[in-house]
mmCIF file of C-alpha atoms in Angstrom:
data_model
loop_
_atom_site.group_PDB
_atom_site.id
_atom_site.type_symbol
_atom_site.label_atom_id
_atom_site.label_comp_id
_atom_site.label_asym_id
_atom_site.label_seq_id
_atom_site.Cartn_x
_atom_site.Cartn_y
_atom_site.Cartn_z
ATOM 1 C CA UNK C 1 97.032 144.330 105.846
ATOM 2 C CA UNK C 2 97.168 142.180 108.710
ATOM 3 C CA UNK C 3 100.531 141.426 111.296
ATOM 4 C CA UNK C 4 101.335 137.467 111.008
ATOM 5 C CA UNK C 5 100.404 137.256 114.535
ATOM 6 C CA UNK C 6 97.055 137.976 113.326
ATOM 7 C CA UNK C 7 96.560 135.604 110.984
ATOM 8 C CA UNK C 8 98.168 133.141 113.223
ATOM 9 C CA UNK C 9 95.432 133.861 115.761
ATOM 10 C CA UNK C 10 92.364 133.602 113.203
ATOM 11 C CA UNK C 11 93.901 129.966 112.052
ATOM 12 C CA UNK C 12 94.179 128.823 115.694
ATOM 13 C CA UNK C 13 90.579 129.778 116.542
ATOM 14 C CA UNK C 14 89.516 127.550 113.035
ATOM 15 C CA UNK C 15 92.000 124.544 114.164
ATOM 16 C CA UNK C 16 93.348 124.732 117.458
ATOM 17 C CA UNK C 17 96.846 123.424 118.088
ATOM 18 C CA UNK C 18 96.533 120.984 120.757
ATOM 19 C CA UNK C 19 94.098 118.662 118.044
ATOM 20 C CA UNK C 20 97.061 117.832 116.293
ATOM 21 C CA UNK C 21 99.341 114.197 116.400
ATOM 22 C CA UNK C 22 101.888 114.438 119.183
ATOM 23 C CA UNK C 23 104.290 113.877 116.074
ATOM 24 C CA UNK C 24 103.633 116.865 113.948
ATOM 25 C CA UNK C 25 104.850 120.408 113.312
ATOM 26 C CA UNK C 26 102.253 122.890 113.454
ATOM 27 C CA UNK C 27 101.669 126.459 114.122
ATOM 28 C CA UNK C 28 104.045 129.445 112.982
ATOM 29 C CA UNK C 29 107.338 127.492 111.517
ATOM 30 C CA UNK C 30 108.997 130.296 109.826
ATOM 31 C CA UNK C 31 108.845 134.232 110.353
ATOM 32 C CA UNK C 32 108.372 137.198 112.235
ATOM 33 C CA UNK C 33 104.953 137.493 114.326
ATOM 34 C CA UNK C 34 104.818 141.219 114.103
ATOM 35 C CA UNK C 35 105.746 141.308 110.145
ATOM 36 C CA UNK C 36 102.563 142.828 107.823
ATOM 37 C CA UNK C 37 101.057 140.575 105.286
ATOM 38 C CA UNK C 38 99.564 141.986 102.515
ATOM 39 C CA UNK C 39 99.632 139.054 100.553
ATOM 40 C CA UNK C 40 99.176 135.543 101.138
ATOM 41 C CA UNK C 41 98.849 131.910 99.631
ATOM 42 C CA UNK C 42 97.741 128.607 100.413
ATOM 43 C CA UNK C 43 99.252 125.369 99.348
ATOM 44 C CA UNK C 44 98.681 121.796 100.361
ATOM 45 C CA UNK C 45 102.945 121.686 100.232
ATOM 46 C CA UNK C 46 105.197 123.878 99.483
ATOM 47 C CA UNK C 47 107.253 122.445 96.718
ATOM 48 C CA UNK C 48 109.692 124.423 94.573
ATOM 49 C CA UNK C 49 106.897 125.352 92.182
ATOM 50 C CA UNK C 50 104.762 126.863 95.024
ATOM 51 C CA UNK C 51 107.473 128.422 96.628
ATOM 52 C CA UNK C 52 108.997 130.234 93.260
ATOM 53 C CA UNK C 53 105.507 130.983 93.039
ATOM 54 C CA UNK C 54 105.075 132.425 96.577
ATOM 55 C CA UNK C 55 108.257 134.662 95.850
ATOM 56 C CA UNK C 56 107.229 135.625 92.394
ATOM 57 C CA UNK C 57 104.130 136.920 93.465
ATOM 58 C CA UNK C 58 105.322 138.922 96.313
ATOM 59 C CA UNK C 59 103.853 137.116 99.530
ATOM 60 C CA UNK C 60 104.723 137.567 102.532
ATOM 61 C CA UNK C 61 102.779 134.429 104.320
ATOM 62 C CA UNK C 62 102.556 130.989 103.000
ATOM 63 C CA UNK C 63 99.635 128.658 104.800
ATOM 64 C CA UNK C 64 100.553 124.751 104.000
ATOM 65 C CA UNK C 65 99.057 121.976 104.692
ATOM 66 C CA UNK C 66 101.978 120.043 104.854
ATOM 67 C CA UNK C 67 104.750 121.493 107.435
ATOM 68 C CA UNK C 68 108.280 122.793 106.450
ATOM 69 C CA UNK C 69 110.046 121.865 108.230
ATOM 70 C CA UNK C 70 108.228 118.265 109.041
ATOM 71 C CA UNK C 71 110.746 116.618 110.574
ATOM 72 C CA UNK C 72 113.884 117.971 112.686
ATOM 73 C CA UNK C 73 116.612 119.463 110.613
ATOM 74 C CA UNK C 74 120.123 119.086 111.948
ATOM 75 C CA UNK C 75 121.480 121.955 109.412
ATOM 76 C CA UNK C 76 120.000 123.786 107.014
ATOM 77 C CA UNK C 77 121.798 124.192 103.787
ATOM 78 C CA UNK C 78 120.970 123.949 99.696
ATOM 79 C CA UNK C 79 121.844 120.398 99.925
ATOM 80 C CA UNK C 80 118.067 118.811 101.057
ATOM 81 C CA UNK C 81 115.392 119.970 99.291
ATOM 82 C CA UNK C 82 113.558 121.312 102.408
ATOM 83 C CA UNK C 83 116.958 123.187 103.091
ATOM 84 C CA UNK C 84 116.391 125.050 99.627
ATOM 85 C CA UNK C 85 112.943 126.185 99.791
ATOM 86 C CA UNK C 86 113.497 127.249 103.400
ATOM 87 C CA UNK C 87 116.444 129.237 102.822
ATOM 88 C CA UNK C 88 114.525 130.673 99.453
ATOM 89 C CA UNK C 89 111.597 131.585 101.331
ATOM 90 C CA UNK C 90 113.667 133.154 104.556
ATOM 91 C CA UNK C 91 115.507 135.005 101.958
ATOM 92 C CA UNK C 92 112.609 136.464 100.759
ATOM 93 C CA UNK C 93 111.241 137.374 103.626
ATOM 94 C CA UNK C 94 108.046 134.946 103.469
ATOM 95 C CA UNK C 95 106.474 133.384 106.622
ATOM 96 C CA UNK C 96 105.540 129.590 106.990
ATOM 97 C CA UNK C 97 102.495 128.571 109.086
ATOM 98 C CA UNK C 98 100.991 124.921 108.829
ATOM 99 C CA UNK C 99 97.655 123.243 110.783
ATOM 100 C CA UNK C 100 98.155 119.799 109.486
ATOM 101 C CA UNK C 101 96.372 117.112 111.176
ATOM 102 C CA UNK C 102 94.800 119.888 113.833
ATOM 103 C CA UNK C 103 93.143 120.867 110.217
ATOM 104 C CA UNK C 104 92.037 117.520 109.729
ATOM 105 C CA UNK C 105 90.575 116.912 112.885
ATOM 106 C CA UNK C 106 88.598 120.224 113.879
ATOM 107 C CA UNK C 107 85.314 120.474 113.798
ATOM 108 C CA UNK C 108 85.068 121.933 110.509
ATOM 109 C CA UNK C 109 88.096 120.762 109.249
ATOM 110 C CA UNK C 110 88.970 118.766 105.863
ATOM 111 C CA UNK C 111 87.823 115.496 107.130
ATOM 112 C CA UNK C 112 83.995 117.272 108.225
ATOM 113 C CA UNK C 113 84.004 119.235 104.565
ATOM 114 C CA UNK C 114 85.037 115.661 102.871
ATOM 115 C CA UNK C 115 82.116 113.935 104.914
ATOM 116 C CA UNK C 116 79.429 116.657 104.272
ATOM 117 C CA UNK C 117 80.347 116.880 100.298
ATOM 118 C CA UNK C 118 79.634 113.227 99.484
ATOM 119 C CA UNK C 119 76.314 113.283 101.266
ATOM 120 C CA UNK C 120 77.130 112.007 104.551
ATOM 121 C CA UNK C 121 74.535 112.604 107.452
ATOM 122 C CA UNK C 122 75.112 112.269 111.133
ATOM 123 C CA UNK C 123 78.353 112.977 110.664
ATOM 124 C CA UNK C 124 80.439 112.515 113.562
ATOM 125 C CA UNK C 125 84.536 111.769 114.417
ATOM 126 C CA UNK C 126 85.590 108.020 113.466
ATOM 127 C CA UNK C 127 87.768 108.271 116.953
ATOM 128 C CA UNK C 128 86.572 111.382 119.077
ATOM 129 C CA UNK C 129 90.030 113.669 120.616
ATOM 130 C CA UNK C 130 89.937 113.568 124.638
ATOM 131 C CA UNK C 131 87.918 115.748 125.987
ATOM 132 C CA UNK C 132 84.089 115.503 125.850
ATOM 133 C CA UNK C 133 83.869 117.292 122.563
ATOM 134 C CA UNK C 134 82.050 115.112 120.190
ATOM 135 C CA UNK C 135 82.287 117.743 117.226
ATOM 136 C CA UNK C 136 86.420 117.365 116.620
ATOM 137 C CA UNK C 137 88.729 114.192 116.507
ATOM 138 C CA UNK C 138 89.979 111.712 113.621
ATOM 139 C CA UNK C 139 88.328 110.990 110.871
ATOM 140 C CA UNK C 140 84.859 110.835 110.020
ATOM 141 C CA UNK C 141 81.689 108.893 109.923
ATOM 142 C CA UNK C 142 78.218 109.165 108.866
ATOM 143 C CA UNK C 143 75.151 107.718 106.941
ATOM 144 C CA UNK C 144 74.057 107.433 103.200
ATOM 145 C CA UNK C 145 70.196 108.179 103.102
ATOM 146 C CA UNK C 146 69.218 106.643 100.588
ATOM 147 C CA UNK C 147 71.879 103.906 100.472
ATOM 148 C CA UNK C 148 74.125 104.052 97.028
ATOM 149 C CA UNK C 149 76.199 101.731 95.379
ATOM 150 C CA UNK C 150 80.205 101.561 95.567
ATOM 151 C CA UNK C 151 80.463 102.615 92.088
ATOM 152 C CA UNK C 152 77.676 105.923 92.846
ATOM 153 C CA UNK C 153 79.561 107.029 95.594
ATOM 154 C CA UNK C 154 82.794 106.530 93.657
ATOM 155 C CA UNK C 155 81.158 108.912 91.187
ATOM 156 C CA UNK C 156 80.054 111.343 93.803
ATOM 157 C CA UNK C 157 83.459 111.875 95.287
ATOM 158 C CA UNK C 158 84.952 111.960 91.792
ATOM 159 C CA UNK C 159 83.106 114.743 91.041
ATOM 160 C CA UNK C 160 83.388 116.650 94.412
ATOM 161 C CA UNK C 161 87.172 116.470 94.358
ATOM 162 C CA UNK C 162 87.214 117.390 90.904
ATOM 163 C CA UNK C 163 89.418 114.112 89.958
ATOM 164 C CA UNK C 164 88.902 112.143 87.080
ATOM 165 C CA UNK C 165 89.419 108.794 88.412
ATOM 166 C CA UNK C 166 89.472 107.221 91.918
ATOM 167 C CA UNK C 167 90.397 103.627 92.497
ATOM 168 C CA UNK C 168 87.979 101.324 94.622
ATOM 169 C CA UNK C 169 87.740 98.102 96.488
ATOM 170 C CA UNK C 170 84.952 96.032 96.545
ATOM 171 C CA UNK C 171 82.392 94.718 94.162
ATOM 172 C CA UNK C 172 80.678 98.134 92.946
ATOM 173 C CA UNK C 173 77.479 97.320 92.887
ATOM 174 C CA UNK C 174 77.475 96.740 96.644
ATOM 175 C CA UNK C 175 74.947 98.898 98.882
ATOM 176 C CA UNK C 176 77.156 101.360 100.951
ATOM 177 C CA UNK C 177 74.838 102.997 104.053
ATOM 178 C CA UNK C 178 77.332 103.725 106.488
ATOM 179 C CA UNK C 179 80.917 105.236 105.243
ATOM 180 C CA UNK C 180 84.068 106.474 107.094
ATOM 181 C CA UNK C 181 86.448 109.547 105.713
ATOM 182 C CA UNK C 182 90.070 110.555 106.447
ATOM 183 C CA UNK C 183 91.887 112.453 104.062
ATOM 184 C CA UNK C 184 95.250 112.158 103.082
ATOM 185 C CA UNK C 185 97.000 108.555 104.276
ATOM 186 C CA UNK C 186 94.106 107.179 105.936
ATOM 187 C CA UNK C 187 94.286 103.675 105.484
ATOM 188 C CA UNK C 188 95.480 103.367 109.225
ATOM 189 C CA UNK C 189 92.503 103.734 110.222
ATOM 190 C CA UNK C 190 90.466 100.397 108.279
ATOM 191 C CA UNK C 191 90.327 98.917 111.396
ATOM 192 C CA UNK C 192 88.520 101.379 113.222
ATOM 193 C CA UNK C 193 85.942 101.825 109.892
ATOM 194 C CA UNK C 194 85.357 98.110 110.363
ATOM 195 C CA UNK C 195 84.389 97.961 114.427
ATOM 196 C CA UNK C 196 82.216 101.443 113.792
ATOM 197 C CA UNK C 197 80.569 99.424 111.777
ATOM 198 C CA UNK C 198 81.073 100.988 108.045
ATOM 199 C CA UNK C 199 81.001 99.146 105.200
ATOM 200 C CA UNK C 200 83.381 101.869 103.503
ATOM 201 C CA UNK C 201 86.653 104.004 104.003
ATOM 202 C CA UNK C 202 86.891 107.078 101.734
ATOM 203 C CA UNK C 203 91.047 107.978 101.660
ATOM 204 C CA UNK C 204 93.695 109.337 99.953
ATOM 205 C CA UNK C 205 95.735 106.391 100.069
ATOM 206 C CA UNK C 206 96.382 103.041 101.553
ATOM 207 C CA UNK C 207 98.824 100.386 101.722
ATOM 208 C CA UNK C 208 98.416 97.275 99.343
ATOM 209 C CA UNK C 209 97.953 94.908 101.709
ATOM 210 C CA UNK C 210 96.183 96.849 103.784
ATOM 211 C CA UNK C 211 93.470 96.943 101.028
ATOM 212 C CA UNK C 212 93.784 93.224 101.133
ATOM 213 C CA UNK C 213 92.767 92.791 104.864
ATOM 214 C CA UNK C 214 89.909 95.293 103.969
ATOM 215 C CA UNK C 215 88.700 93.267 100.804
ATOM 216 C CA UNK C 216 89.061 89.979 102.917
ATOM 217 C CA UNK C 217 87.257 91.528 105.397
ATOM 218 C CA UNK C 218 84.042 92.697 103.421
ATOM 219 C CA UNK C 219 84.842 96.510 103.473
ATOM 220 C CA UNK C 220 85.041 98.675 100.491
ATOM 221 C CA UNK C 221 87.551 101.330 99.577
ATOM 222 C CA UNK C 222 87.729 104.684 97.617
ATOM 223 C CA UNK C 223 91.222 105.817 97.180
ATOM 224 C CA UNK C 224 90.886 109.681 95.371
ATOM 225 C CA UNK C 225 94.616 110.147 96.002
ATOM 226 C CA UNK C 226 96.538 112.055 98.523
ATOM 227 C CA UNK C 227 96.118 115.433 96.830
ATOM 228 C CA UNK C 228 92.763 115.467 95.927
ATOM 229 C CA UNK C 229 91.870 114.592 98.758
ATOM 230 C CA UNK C 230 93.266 117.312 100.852
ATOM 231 C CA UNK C 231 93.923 120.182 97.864
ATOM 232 C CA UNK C 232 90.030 121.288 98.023
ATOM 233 C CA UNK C 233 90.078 122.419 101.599
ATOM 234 C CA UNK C 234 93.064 124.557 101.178
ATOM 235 C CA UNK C 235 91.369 126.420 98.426
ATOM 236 C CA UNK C 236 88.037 126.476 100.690
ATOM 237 C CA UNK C 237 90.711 128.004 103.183
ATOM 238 C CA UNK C 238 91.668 130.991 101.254
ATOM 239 C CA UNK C 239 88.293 132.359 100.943
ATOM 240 C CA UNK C 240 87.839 131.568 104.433
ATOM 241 C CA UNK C 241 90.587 133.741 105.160
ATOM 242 C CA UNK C 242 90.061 136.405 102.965
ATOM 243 C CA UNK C 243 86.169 136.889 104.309
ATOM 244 C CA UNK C 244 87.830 136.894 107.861
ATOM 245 C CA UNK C 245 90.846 139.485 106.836
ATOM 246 C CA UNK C 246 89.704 141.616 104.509
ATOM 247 C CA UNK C 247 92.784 143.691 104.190
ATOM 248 C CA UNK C 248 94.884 141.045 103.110
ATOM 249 C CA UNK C 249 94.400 139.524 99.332
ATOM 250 C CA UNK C 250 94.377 135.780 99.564
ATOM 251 C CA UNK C 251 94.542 132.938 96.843
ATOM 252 C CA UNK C 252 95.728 128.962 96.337
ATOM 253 C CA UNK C 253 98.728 127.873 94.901
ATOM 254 C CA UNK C 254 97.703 128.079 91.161
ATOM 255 C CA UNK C 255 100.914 125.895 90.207
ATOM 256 C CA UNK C 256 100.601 123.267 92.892
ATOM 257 C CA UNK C 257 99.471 120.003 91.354
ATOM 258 C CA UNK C 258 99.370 116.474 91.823
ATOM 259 C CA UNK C 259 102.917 114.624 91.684
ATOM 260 C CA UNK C 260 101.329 111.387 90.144
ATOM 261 C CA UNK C 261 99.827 110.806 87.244
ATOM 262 C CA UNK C 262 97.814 108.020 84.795
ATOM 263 C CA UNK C 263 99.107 107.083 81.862
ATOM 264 C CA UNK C 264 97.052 104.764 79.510
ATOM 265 C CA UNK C 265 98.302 102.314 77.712
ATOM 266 C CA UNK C 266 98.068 103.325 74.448
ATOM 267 C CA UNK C 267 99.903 99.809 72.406
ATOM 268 C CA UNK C 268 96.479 97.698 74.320
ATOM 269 C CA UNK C 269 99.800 95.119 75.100
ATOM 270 C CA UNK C 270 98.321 94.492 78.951
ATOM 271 C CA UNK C 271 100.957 91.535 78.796
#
């Protein structure tokens, strides 16, 4: 077993605190710092599936991606969702802690383990934090070497996120040498893919017309989806965790799962 403080303390030396958005909610959101854990779980969000699951396997520490709370509460009752789970999880004694976009941005954080597993070399931050330290800030760029098409690398991060289909922009045969990554909602950050000179932006998501503007502008696109890609480094995590805490037994969400899904059209009627 390990104290919560503890694992608090291992999770701050992997993604320090002061890397993430003036805007977020990290850090230890829920608990006691000097309750044991014996058990804990990952999620990218706690949703009422992860958090019956949480309970029914007897936890006492939840690590997600995704804050709860994320944004003030004025009261906290069963009628919000986030009121719900919190008041489920209090109840039951379970502890919330949450790196978000300090995760994202460390030096070996989800955007750096996105970057290095679809072949990017040189990898450095798309927009470096303050500070002098060029291993850690937003994003991340780096080279292909050899060069592959749109519709390789498509293929390549298809297969790394374990995600049967991504969407793209851009003519796929097109060379891509030079390619930008930010998990989750990164199509913010287009712009800045463009001046550094990239003729790609690997993302979760991105706004429709934002997609325009990059298509107009001559830069490609993956989109693997907001889960996918940000679910993989939370299941990197708990191994990470476990190797570092022996005493405590650590796993992923195994009931967490993508909110969206395809659906083919089965009638061919495209009209």
């Amino acid at each position: 077993m390990a104290s919560v403080a503890s694992v608090c303390e291992v999770l701050q030396q992997s993604a320090p605190h002061q890397l993430a958005e003036e805007w977020d909610n990290v850090g230890l959101l829920v608990g006691e710092s000097s309750r044991q854990v014996k058990r804990l779980m990952t999620c990218l969000t706690i949703t009422p599936a992860s958090a019956a699951e949480a309970v029914e396997e007897g936890v006492q520490m939840i690590i997600t991606h995704h804050p709860l709370p994320f944004q003030e509460l004025r009261r906290l009752t069963t009628e919000s969702t986030p009121g719900r789970l919190l008041l489920q999880l209090i109840e039951a004694g379970v502890a919330i802690y949450s790196s978000h976009t300090a995760f994202d941005s460390s030096e070996r954080g989800i955007n750096q383990q996105l970057a290095e597993g679809i072949g990017l070399i040189q990898v450095r931050p798309l927009l470096p934090a303050p500070g002098g330290n060029d291993l850690i800030g937003t994003g991340r760029v780096g080279e292909l070497d050899p060069p592959l098409s749109l519709d390789q690398l498509a293929s390549l991060v298809s297969d790394f996120l374990d995600t049967p289909q991504v969407q793209v922009v851009g003519k796929t045969d097109r060379q891509v040498q030079r390619a930008a990554v930010a998990c989750g909602s990164g199509g913010g950050l287009l712009e800045e893919a463009r001046k550094a000179g990239c003729d790609l932006l690997v993302t979760g998501e991105a706004r429709f017309h934002d997609c325009l503007e990059a298509e107009a502008a001559g830069l490609a696109i993956i989109l693997a989806g907001h889960f996918a890609s940000e679910r993989f480094a939370l299941e990197r995590l708990a191994l990470e965790i476990a190797e570092k805490l022996p005493g405590v037994e650590t796993f992923a969400s195994r009931r967490e799962s993508d909110p969206l899904r395809w659906v083919t059209n089965s009638s061919g009627n495209t009209g």
